[in-house]
Each structure stands twice: as C-alpha cells, then as structure tokens.
PDB file of C-alpha atoms in Angstrom:
ATOM      1  CA  ASN A   1     111.446  72.251 113.517  1.00 49.00           C
ATOM      2  CA  ALA A   2     109.145  73.051 110.611  1.00 68.00           C
ATOM      3  CA  GLY A   3     111.751  72.546 107.879  1.00 87.00           C
ATOM      4  CA  VAL A   4     111.693  70.262 104.880  1.00 92.00           C
ATOM      5  CA  MET A   5     111.593  66.649 106.014  1.00 94.00           C
ATOM      6  CA  GLN A   6     112.921  63.866 103.860  1.00 96.00           C
ATOM      7  CA  ASN A   7     112.730  60.189 104.606  1.00 95.00           C
ATOM      8  CA  PRO A   8     114.287  57.847 104.769  1.00 96.00           C
ATOM      9  CA  ARG A   9     117.747  59.313 105.361  1.00 94.00           C
ATOM     10  CA  HIS A  10     119.343  56.200 103.928  1.00 96.00           C
ATOM     11  CA  LEU A  11     117.769  53.704 101.563  1.00 97.00           C
ATOM     12  CA  VAL A  12     119.372  50.506 100.334  1.00 98.00           C
ATOM     13  CA  ARG A  13     117.900  48.669  97.369  1.00 97.00           C
ATOM     14  CA  ARG A  14     118.988  45.760  95.199  1.00 97.00           C
ATOM     15  CA  ARG A  15     119.077  46.133  91.441  1.00 97.00           C
ATOM     16  CA  GLY A  16     115.595  45.810  89.960  1.00 97.00           C
ATOM     17  CA  GLN A  17     113.734  46.921  93.086  1.00 98.00           C
ATOM     18  CA  GLU A  18     111.717  50.089  93.470  1.00 98.00           C
ATOM     19  CA  ALA A  19     112.793  53.093  95.526  1.00 98.00           C
ATOM     20  CA  ARG A  20     110.354  55.595  97.003  1.00 98.00           C
ATOM     21  CA  LEU A  21     111.701  58.807  98.446  1.00 98.00           C
ATOM     22  CA  ARG A  22     109.446  61.087 100.438  1.00 98.00           C
ATOM     23  CA  CYS A  23     109.554  64.805 100.981  1.00 97.00           C
ATOM     24  CA  SER A  24     107.324  66.825 103.280  1.00 96.00           C
ATOM     25  CA  PRO A  25     107.724  70.512 102.451  1.00 95.00           C
ATOM     26  CA  VAL A  26     107.677  73.372 104.885  1.00 92.00           C
ATOM     27  CA  LYS A  27     104.122  73.823 106.123  1.00 91.00           C
ATOM     28  CA  GLY A  28     102.238  76.038 103.723  1.00 88.00           C
ATOM     29  CA  HIS A  29     104.684  75.608 100.854  1.00 91.00           C
ATOM     30  CA  SER A  30     103.100  74.472  97.622  1.00 91.00           C
ATOM     31  CA  HIS A  31     106.216  74.330  95.420  1.00 93.00           C
ATOM     32  CA  VAL A  32     108.574  71.374  95.592  1.00 95.00           C
ATOM     33  CA  TYR A  33     111.833  70.716  93.738  1.00 95.00           C
ATOM     34  CA  TRP A  34     113.918  67.565  93.539  1.00 97.00           C
ATOM     35  CA  TYR A  35     117.666  67.545  92.965  1.00 95.00           C
ATOM     36  CA  ARG A  36     120.095  64.664  92.604  1.00 95.00           C
ATOM     37  CA  GLN A  37     123.770  64.599  93.526  1.00 91.00           C
ATOM     38  CA  LEU A  38     125.696  61.803  91.873  1.00 91.00           C
ATOM     39  CA  PRO A  39     129.087  60.872  93.359  1.00 87.00           C
ATOM     40  CA  GLU A  40     131.761  63.467  92.596  1.00 82.00           C
ATOM     41  CA  GLU A  41     129.228  65.835  91.021  1.00 85.00           C
ATOM     42  CA  GLY A  42     127.176  68.860  92.011  1.00 85.00           C
ATOM     43  CA  LEU A  43     123.466  68.799  92.704  1.00 89.00           C
ATOM     44  CA  LYS A  44     121.438  68.706  89.501  1.00 91.00           C
ATOM     45  CA  PHE A  45     117.843  69.804  89.067  1.00 92.00           C
ATOM     46  CA  MET A  46     115.388  67.018  88.323  1.00 96.00           C
ATOM     47  CA  VAL A  47     111.810  68.206  88.634  1.00 96.00           C
ATOM     48  CA  TYR A  48     109.633  71.057  89.861  1.00 94.00           C
ATOM     49  CA  LEU A  49     106.130  70.336  91.120  1.00 95.00           C
ATOM     50  CA  GLN A  50     103.302  72.445  92.378  1.00 93.00           C
ATOM     51  CA  LYS A  51     100.388  70.827  94.177  1.00 88.00           C
ATOM     52  CA  GLU A  52      99.076  68.069  91.894  1.00 88.00           C
ATOM     53  CA  ASN A  53     100.972  69.424  88.883  1.00 94.00           C
ATOM     54  CA  ILE A  54     104.362  68.824  87.305  1.00 95.00           C
ATOM     55  CA  ILE A  55     105.656  72.203  86.199  1.00 93.00           C
ATOM     56  CA  ASP A  56     109.066  71.247  84.822  1.00 93.00           C
ATOM     57  CA  GLU A  57     110.535  67.763  84.573  1.00 94.00           C
ATOM     58  CA  SER A  58     113.331  68.627  82.171  1.00 92.00           C
ATOM     59  CA  GLY A  59     115.971  67.181  84.491  1.00 93.00           C
ATOM     60  CA  MET A  60     114.278  63.837  85.039  1.00 95.00           C
ATOM     61  CA  PRO A  61     115.565  60.735  83.271  1.00 94.00           C
ATOM     62  CA  LYS A  62     112.997  59.707  80.665  1.00 90.00           C
ATOM     63  CA  GLU A  63     112.507  56.207  81.983  1.00 95.00           C
ATOM     64  CA  ARG A  64     111.967  54.645  85.408  1.00 97.00           C
ATOM     65  CA  PHE A  65     111.712  57.970  87.264  1.00 98.00           C
ATOM     66  CA  SER A  66     108.481  59.679  88.263  1.00 97.00           C
ATOM     67  CA  ALA A  67     107.441  62.296  90.786  1.00 97.00           C
ATOM     68  CA  GLU A  68     104.200  63.425  92.305  1.00 96.00           C
ATOM     69  CA  PHE A  69     102.994  65.982  94.794  1.00 96.00           C
ATOM     70  CA  PRO A  70      99.420  65.114  95.713  1.00 93.00           C
ATOM     71  CA  LYS A  71      96.874  67.441  97.225  1.00 90.00           C
ATOM     72  CA  GLU A  72      97.373  65.733 100.553  1.00 90.00           C
ATOM     73  CA  GLY A  73     100.589  64.182 101.791  1.00 92.00           C
ATOM     74  CA  PRO A  74     104.248  64.374 100.877  1.00 95.00           C
ATOM     75  CA  SER A  75     105.875  64.596  97.502  1.00 97.00           C
ATOM     76  CA  ILE A  76     107.153  61.243  96.277  1.00 98.00           C
ATOM     77  CA  LEU A  77     110.070  60.558  93.963  1.00 98.00           C
ATOM     78  CA  ARG A  78     109.742  57.038  92.624  1.00 98.00           C
ATOM     79  CA  ILE A  79     112.473  55.086  90.876  1.00 98.00           C
ATOM     80  CA  GLN A  80     111.479  51.795  89.325  1.00 97.00           C
ATOM     81  CA  GLN A  81     113.861  48.932  88.609  1.00 98.00           C
ATOM     82  CA  VAL A  82     116.816  50.692  90.172  1.00 97.00           C
ATOM     83  CA  VAL A  83     120.312  50.291  88.755  1.00 97.00           C
ATOM     84  CA  ARG A  84     123.694  50.958  90.362  1.00 96.00           C
ATOM     85  CA  GLY A  85     123.928  54.284  88.533  1.00 95.00           C
ATOM     86  CA  ASP A  86     120.933  55.536  90.528  1.00 97.00           C
ATOM     87  CA  SER A  87     123.048  55.523  93.695  1.00 97.00           C
ATOM     88  CA  ALA A  88     123.127  59.157  94.751  1.00 96.00           C
ATOM     89  CA  ALA A  89     121.931  61.698  97.286  1.00 94.00           C
ATOM     90  CA  TYR A  90     118.464  63.011  96.476  1.00 97.00           C
ATOM     91  CA  PHE A  91     117.547  66.423  97.853  1.00 95.00           C
ATOM     92  CA  CYS A  92     114.145  68.010  98.068  1.00 95.00           C
ATOM     93  CA  ALA A  93     113.480  71.724  98.433  1.00 94.00           C
ATOM     94  CA  SER A  94     110.322  73.736  98.898  1.00 92.00           C
ATOM     95  CA  SER A  95     109.180  77.315  98.594  1.00 89.00           C
ATOM     96  CA  SER A  96     106.007  79.307  99.000  1.00 85.00           C
ATOM     97  CA  THR A  97     106.367  80.806  95.510  1.00 78.00           C
ATOM     98  CA  GLY A  98     107.988  79.656  92.287  1.00 67.00           C
ATOM     99  CA  THR A  99     110.536  82.438  92.259  1.00 65.00           C
ATOM    100  CA  GLY A 100     112.810  84.091  94.781  1.00 62.00           C
ATOM    101  CA  LEU A 101     115.475  81.518  95.465  1.00 65.00           C
ATOM    102  CA  GLU A 102     116.364  83.109  98.776  1.00 63.00           C
ATOM    103  CA  LYS A 103     113.118  81.607 100.049  1.00 74.00           C
ATOM    104  CA  LEU A 104     114.100  78.078  99.041  1.00 83.00           C
ATOM    105  CA  PHE A 105     114.404  75.558 101.891  1.00 88.00           C
ATOM    106  CA  PHE A 106     116.247  72.279 101.433  1.00 90.00           C
ATOM    107  CA  GLY A 107     115.902  68.987 103.222  1.00 92.00           C
ATOM    108  CA  SER A 108     118.916  67.015 104.414  1.00 91.00           C
ATOM    109  CA  GLY A 109     118.585  64.492 101.624  1.00 94.00           C
ATOM    110  CA  THR A 110     118.066  60.764 101.100  1.00 96.00           C
ATOM    111  CA  GLN A 111     121.139  58.706 100.323  1.00 96.00           C
ATOM    112  CA  LEU A 112     120.155  55.892  97.958  1.00 97.00           C
ATOM    113  CA  SER A 113     122.525  52.957  97.644  1.00 97.00           C
ATOM    114  CA  VAL A 114     121.860  50.310  95.018  1.00 97.00           C
ATOM    115  CA  LEU A 115     123.588  46.982  95.573  1.00 95.00           C
TER     116      LEU A 115
ATOM    117  CA  GLY B   1     124.967  74.829  79.221  1.00 81.00           C
ATOM    118  CA  ASN B   2     125.577  76.296  82.634  1.00 87.00           C
ATOM    119  CA  SER B   3     128.243  74.935  84.946  1.00 91.00           C
ATOM    120  CA  VAL B   4     129.924  75.751  88.255  1.00 94.00           C
ATOM    121  CA  THR B   5     133.426  74.741  89.239  1.00 95.00           C
ATOM    122  CA  GLN B   6     134.626  75.059  92.800  1.00 95.00           C
ATOM    123  CA  MET B   7     137.851  74.112  94.467  1.00 88.00           C
ATOM    124  CA  GLU B   8     138.336  70.542  95.527  1.00 84.00           C
ATOM    125  CA  GLY B   9     138.181  69.704  99.168  1.00 85.00           C
ATOM    126  CA  PRO B  10     138.459  68.790 101.855  1.00 94.00           C
ATOM    127  CA  VAL B  11     139.892  71.960 103.324  1.00 96.00           C
ATOM    128  CA  THR B  12     141.228  71.887 106.874  1.00 97.00           C
ATOM    129  CA  LEU B  13     142.006  75.122 108.692  1.00 97.00           C
ATOM    130  CA  SER B  14     142.885  76.158 112.191  1.00 97.00           C
ATOM    131  CA  GLU B  15     140.493  78.403 114.068  1.00 97.00           C
ATOM    132  CA  GLU B  16     140.898  82.101 113.175  1.00 96.00           C
ATOM    133  CA  ALA B  17     142.570  81.308 109.851  1.00 97.00           C
ATOM    134  CA  PHE B  18     141.567  83.075 106.634  1.00 97.00           C
ATOM    135  CA  LEU B  19     139.284  81.139 104.311  1.00 97.00           C
ATOM    136  CA  THR B  20     138.970  81.282 100.538  1.00 97.00           C
ATOM    137  CA  ILE B  21     136.918  78.819  98.525  1.00 97.00           C
ATOM    138  CA  ASN B  22     137.231  79.455  94.809  1.00 97.00           C
ATOM    139  CA  CYS B  23     134.233  79.300  92.494  1.00 97.00           C
ATOM    140  CA  THR B  24     134.045  79.998  88.784  1.00 97.00           C
ATOM    141  CA  TYR B  25     131.065  79.630  86.512  1.00 96.00           C
ATOM    142  CA  THR B  26     129.976  79.303  82.907  1.00 94.00           C
ATOM    143  CA  ALA B  27     126.596  80.659  81.908  1.00 91.00           C
ATOM    144  CA  THR B  28     124.903  81.720  78.707  1.00 83.00           C
ATOM    145  CA  GLY B  29     123.238  84.784  80.203  1.00 80.00           C
ATOM    146  CA  TYR B  30     123.637  86.916  83.311  1.00 83.00           C
ATOM    147  CA  PRO B  31     123.002  84.628  86.220  1.00 91.00           C
ATOM    148  CA  SER B  32     122.445  85.181  89.905  1.00 91.00           C
ATOM    149  CA  LEU B  33     125.124  83.584  92.071  1.00 94.00           C
ATOM    150  CA  PHE B  34     124.759  81.873  95.417  1.00 94.00           C
ATOM    151  CA  TRP B  35     126.669  80.185  98.186  1.00 96.00           C
ATOM    152  CA  TYR B  36     124.851  77.480 100.130  1.00 94.00           C
ATOM    153  CA  VAL B  37     126.098  75.786 103.296  1.00 95.00           C
ATOM    154  CA  GLN B  38     125.221  72.344 104.617  1.00 91.00           C
ATOM    155  CA  TYR B  39     125.987  71.731 108.269  1.00 92.00           C
ATOM    156  CA  PRO B  40     126.289  68.099 109.397  1.00 88.00           C
ATOM    157  CA  GLY B  41     122.923  66.363 109.414  1.00 84.00           C
ATOM    158  CA  GLU B  42     121.050  69.354 108.014  1.00 85.00           C
ATOM    159  CA  GLY B  43     119.728  70.580 104.679  1.00 85.00           C
ATOM    160  CA  LEU B  44     121.388  73.145 102.478  1.00 88.00           C
ATOM    161  CA  GLN B  45     120.884  76.731 103.605  1.00 90.00           C
ATOM    162  CA  LEU B  46     121.378  79.883 101.612  1.00 91.00           C
ATOM    163  CA  LEU B  47     124.474  81.660 102.948  1.00 95.00           C
ATOM    164  CA  LEU B  48     124.655  84.648 100.605  1.00 95.00           C
ATOM    165  CA  LYS B  49     123.832  85.743  97.096  1.00 93.00           C
ATOM    166  CA  ALA B  50     124.586  88.343  94.439  1.00 93.00           C
ATOM    167  CA  THR B  51     122.362  89.146  91.502  1.00 90.00           C
ATOM    168  CA  LYS B  52     124.537  91.307  89.248  1.00 90.00           C
ATOM    169  CA  ALA B  53     128.123  92.153  88.438  1.00 92.00           C
ATOM    170  CA  ASP B  54     130.158  93.788  91.223  1.00 94.00           C
ATOM    171  CA  ASP B  55     127.511  92.982  93.829  1.00 94.00           C
ATOM    172  CA  LYS B  56     128.918  91.733  97.113  1.00 96.00           C
ATOM    173  CA  GLY B  57     126.941  89.233  99.128  1.00 95.00           C
ATOM    174  CA  SER B  58     127.693  88.920 102.827  1.00 96.00           C
ATOM    175  CA  ASN B  59     126.390  87.021 105.820  1.00 96.00           C
ATOM    176  CA  LYS B  60     127.806  85.672 109.097  1.00 95.00           C
ATOM    177  CA  GLY B  61     131.223  87.139 108.305  1.00 97.00           C
ATOM    178  CA  PHE B  62     131.373  85.474 104.879  1.00 98.00           C
ATOM    179  CA  GLU B  63     131.669  87.541 101.711  1.00 98.00           C
ATOM    180  CA  ALA B  64     131.679  86.911  97.979  1.00 98.00           C
ATOM    181  CA  THR B  65     131.871  89.386  95.093  1.00 97.00           C
ATOM    182  CA  TYR B  66     130.297  88.774  91.687  1.00 96.00           C
ATOM    183  CA  ARG B  67     133.152  89.228  89.195  1.00 96.00           C
ATOM    184  CA  LYS B  68     131.842  89.169  85.665  1.00 93.00           C
ATOM    185  CA  GLU B  69     135.255  89.726  84.041  1.00 93.00           C
ATOM    186  CA  THR B  70     136.702  86.622  85.674  1.00 95.00           C
ATOM    187  CA  THR B  71     133.353  84.759  85.946  1.00 95.00           C
ATOM    188  CA  SER B  72     134.082  84.127  89.597  1.00 97.00           C
ATOM    189  CA  PHE B  73     132.316  84.246  92.957  1.00 97.00           C
ATOM    190  CA  HIS B  74     134.945  83.288  95.524  1.00 98.00           C
ATOM    191  CA  LEU B  75     133.854  82.819  99.137  1.00 98.00           C
ATOM    192  CA  GLU B  76     135.982  84.441 101.848  1.00 98.00           C
ATOM    193  CA  LYS B  77     135.989  84.767 105.603  1.00 98.00           C
ATOM    194  CA  GLY B  78     138.619  86.562 107.596  1.00 96.00           C
ATOM    195  CA  SER B  79     138.579  84.372 110.689  1.00 96.00           C
ATOM    196  CA  VAL B  80     136.916  80.961 110.671  1.00 97.00           C
ATOM    197  CA  GLN B  81     135.426  79.250 113.701  1.00 97.00           C
ATOM    198  CA  VAL B  82     134.920  75.596 114.524  1.00 97.00           C
ATOM    199  CA  SER B  83     131.192  76.155 113.979  1.00 96.00           C
ATOM    200  CA  ASP B  84     131.906  76.993 110.316  1.00 97.00           C
ATOM    201  CA  SER B  85     132.767  73.346 109.656  1.00 97.00           C
ATOM    202  CA  ALA B  86     130.367  72.333 106.879  1.00 96.00           C
ATOM    203  CA  VAL B  87     130.091  71.662 103.162  1.00 94.00           C
ATOM    204  CA  TYR B  88     129.895  74.796 101.013  1.00 96.00           C
ATOM    205  CA  PHE B  89     128.210  74.818  97.603  1.00 95.00           C
ATOM    206  CA  CYS B  90     128.511  77.493  94.947  1.00 96.00           C
ATOM    207  CA  ALA B  91     125.500  77.760  92.643  1.00 94.00           C
ATOM    208  CA  LEU B  92     123.948  79.851  89.914  1.00 92.00           C
ATOM    209  CA  SER B  93     120.554  80.397  88.385  1.00 89.00           C
ATOM    210  CA  GLU B  94     119.511  82.120  85.223  1.00 83.00           C
ATOM    211  CA  ASN B  95     117.314  85.128  85.769  1.00 72.00           C
ATOM    212  CA  GLY B  96     113.836  85.153  84.330  1.00 66.00           C
ATOM    213  CA  ALA B  97     111.964  82.053  83.221  1.00 60.00           C
ATOM    214  CA  GLY B  98     113.419  78.909  84.760  1.00 63.00           C
ATOM    215  CA  SER B  99     115.048  80.861  87.530  1.00 73.00           C
ATOM    216  CA  TYR B 100     114.077  78.167  90.025  1.00 77.00           C
ATOM    217  CA  GLN B 101     116.682  75.859  88.484  1.00 85.00           C
ATOM    218  CA  LEU B 102     119.936  76.018  90.375  1.00 89.00           C
ATOM    219  CA  THR B 103     123.201  74.694  88.945  1.00 90.00           C
ATOM    220  CA  PHE B 104     125.544  73.627  91.749  1.00 92.00           C
ATOM    221  CA  GLY B 105     129.230  72.957  92.125  1.00 94.00           C
ATOM    222  CA  LYS B 106     130.395  69.699  93.713  1.00 92.00           C
ATOM    223  CA  GLY B 107     130.746  71.215  97.168  1.00 94.00           C
ATOM    224  CA  THR B 108     133.801  71.866  99.310  1.00 96.00           C
ATOM    225  CA  LYS B 109     134.042  70.317 102.735  1.00 95.00           C
ATOM    226  CA  LEU B 110     135.574  72.616 105.336  1.00 97.00           C
ATOM    227  CA  SER B 111     136.870  71.367 108.657  1.00 97.00           C
ATOM    228  CA  VAL B 112     138.011  73.906 111.244  1.00 97.00           C
ATOM    229  CA  ILE B 113     140.112  72.596 114.104  1.00 96.00           C
ATOM    230  CA  PRO B 114     140.595  74.352 117.445  1.00 94.00           C
TER     231      PRO B 114
END
C-alpha cells in the first residue's frame, strides 16, 4: 500500500511534554497538508508545506506548533509543551500538485491524547 | 468565514435502506463541494465532488447535487450495504488561490446492519 502513512496511530503525552507526529506522503508527492480535528468539530486546515518550504501556515497556532517537510524523510508536526486542549486527531494529506483536490490523499490520522 | 454543517450521527440503517446525510454550507464565494468517506482504520477518501451550482456528483451509487439556492449538498444512496459503514465528511473549498484549504463538517458515522 503506497498511501499516506502516519505514525504513531495513537500518542499519549503528559502536559508539558513534546509531541512529534510523522507523515510519509505518497511516493513522489511533494505537497503535504496537516489538518486537526478537535473533539466535536470538523477537520481544520493547519499548514501546507512543499519540500523544504512552508507555503501557508495560516491555520497553525502561533505558539508551540511547528511543521517541517525536509528534503529527505517524512513531514513532522511538532507540538511543544502540550496542553489538554491539544488533544485531537491530526490528519496529514499529500498531493503531487498544489491544486486539484481530487488528487488529495489522506492518512488515517494520529490521535493525540494529553493527560 | 466558511463553514459546513452536517447532520449529527450516528446513523444506523438496515441493509438496502435509503440514505440521506444532510449538509449545508456557508461560504463567501462560490466554492467547490465534496464528500469524503473514512472507512474504519483508513484515511479519508474523496467520494464525490461538484464544482458549480446544479452539478451532480456521483460515485459508488452515492449522489449529491450542488444547490446554491439552499446552500446544500446532501448525500444520498438508494440502497445501502454493510460495506458502506463509515464516517462521511462534507467539505468545501474556495476556488482559486487557497483552493487547497478544505473546510470540513464534523462527520457523520453510518452503521449499516444486515
């Protein structure tokens, strides 16, 4: 299966710890998007990255959150000093171009639980 | 800002029953509309889409019509199967710049029983 791979599937952290979520896009895809689904809400756009560049981070909280998509390796969403309100499902998607949403592939998500 | 409202779940139906999942939207422009499906343990997959008013998207027996006058994009299927059990998400995106940003509803969980 050459789909979008996210790991871990479930991540438990205590308040104040760091969370690192990984996303390996479909092979050959250079565009990655992160979405967050808070409890009882729809998925919300966080950030759009293209290899080594952040294209749009308008949906990212200003503090504690960062994302990268290096030349080699997976995209990483990093949350520092997690708080209970960060508990959510985090979805990654990838595409071969920046447009044409019918070509967008999603991973199955990482469920982050902050104790 | 943009928003999508879809009917609360969970929805439980018997096999071969008729399915409707309501979806309405608020958008500043003329968005494209989508239905995504998430089967257990898998990522979201595009089910169907419509890009302008009165367009009908269809796939796997599912249909949805873009109704600009009622700002709706209701999902329907005439006869559901157990394999249709999944979470269904309605979504929109603005056309043009920023079109990669999807705005999703909360999702509706469908369970189909034999």
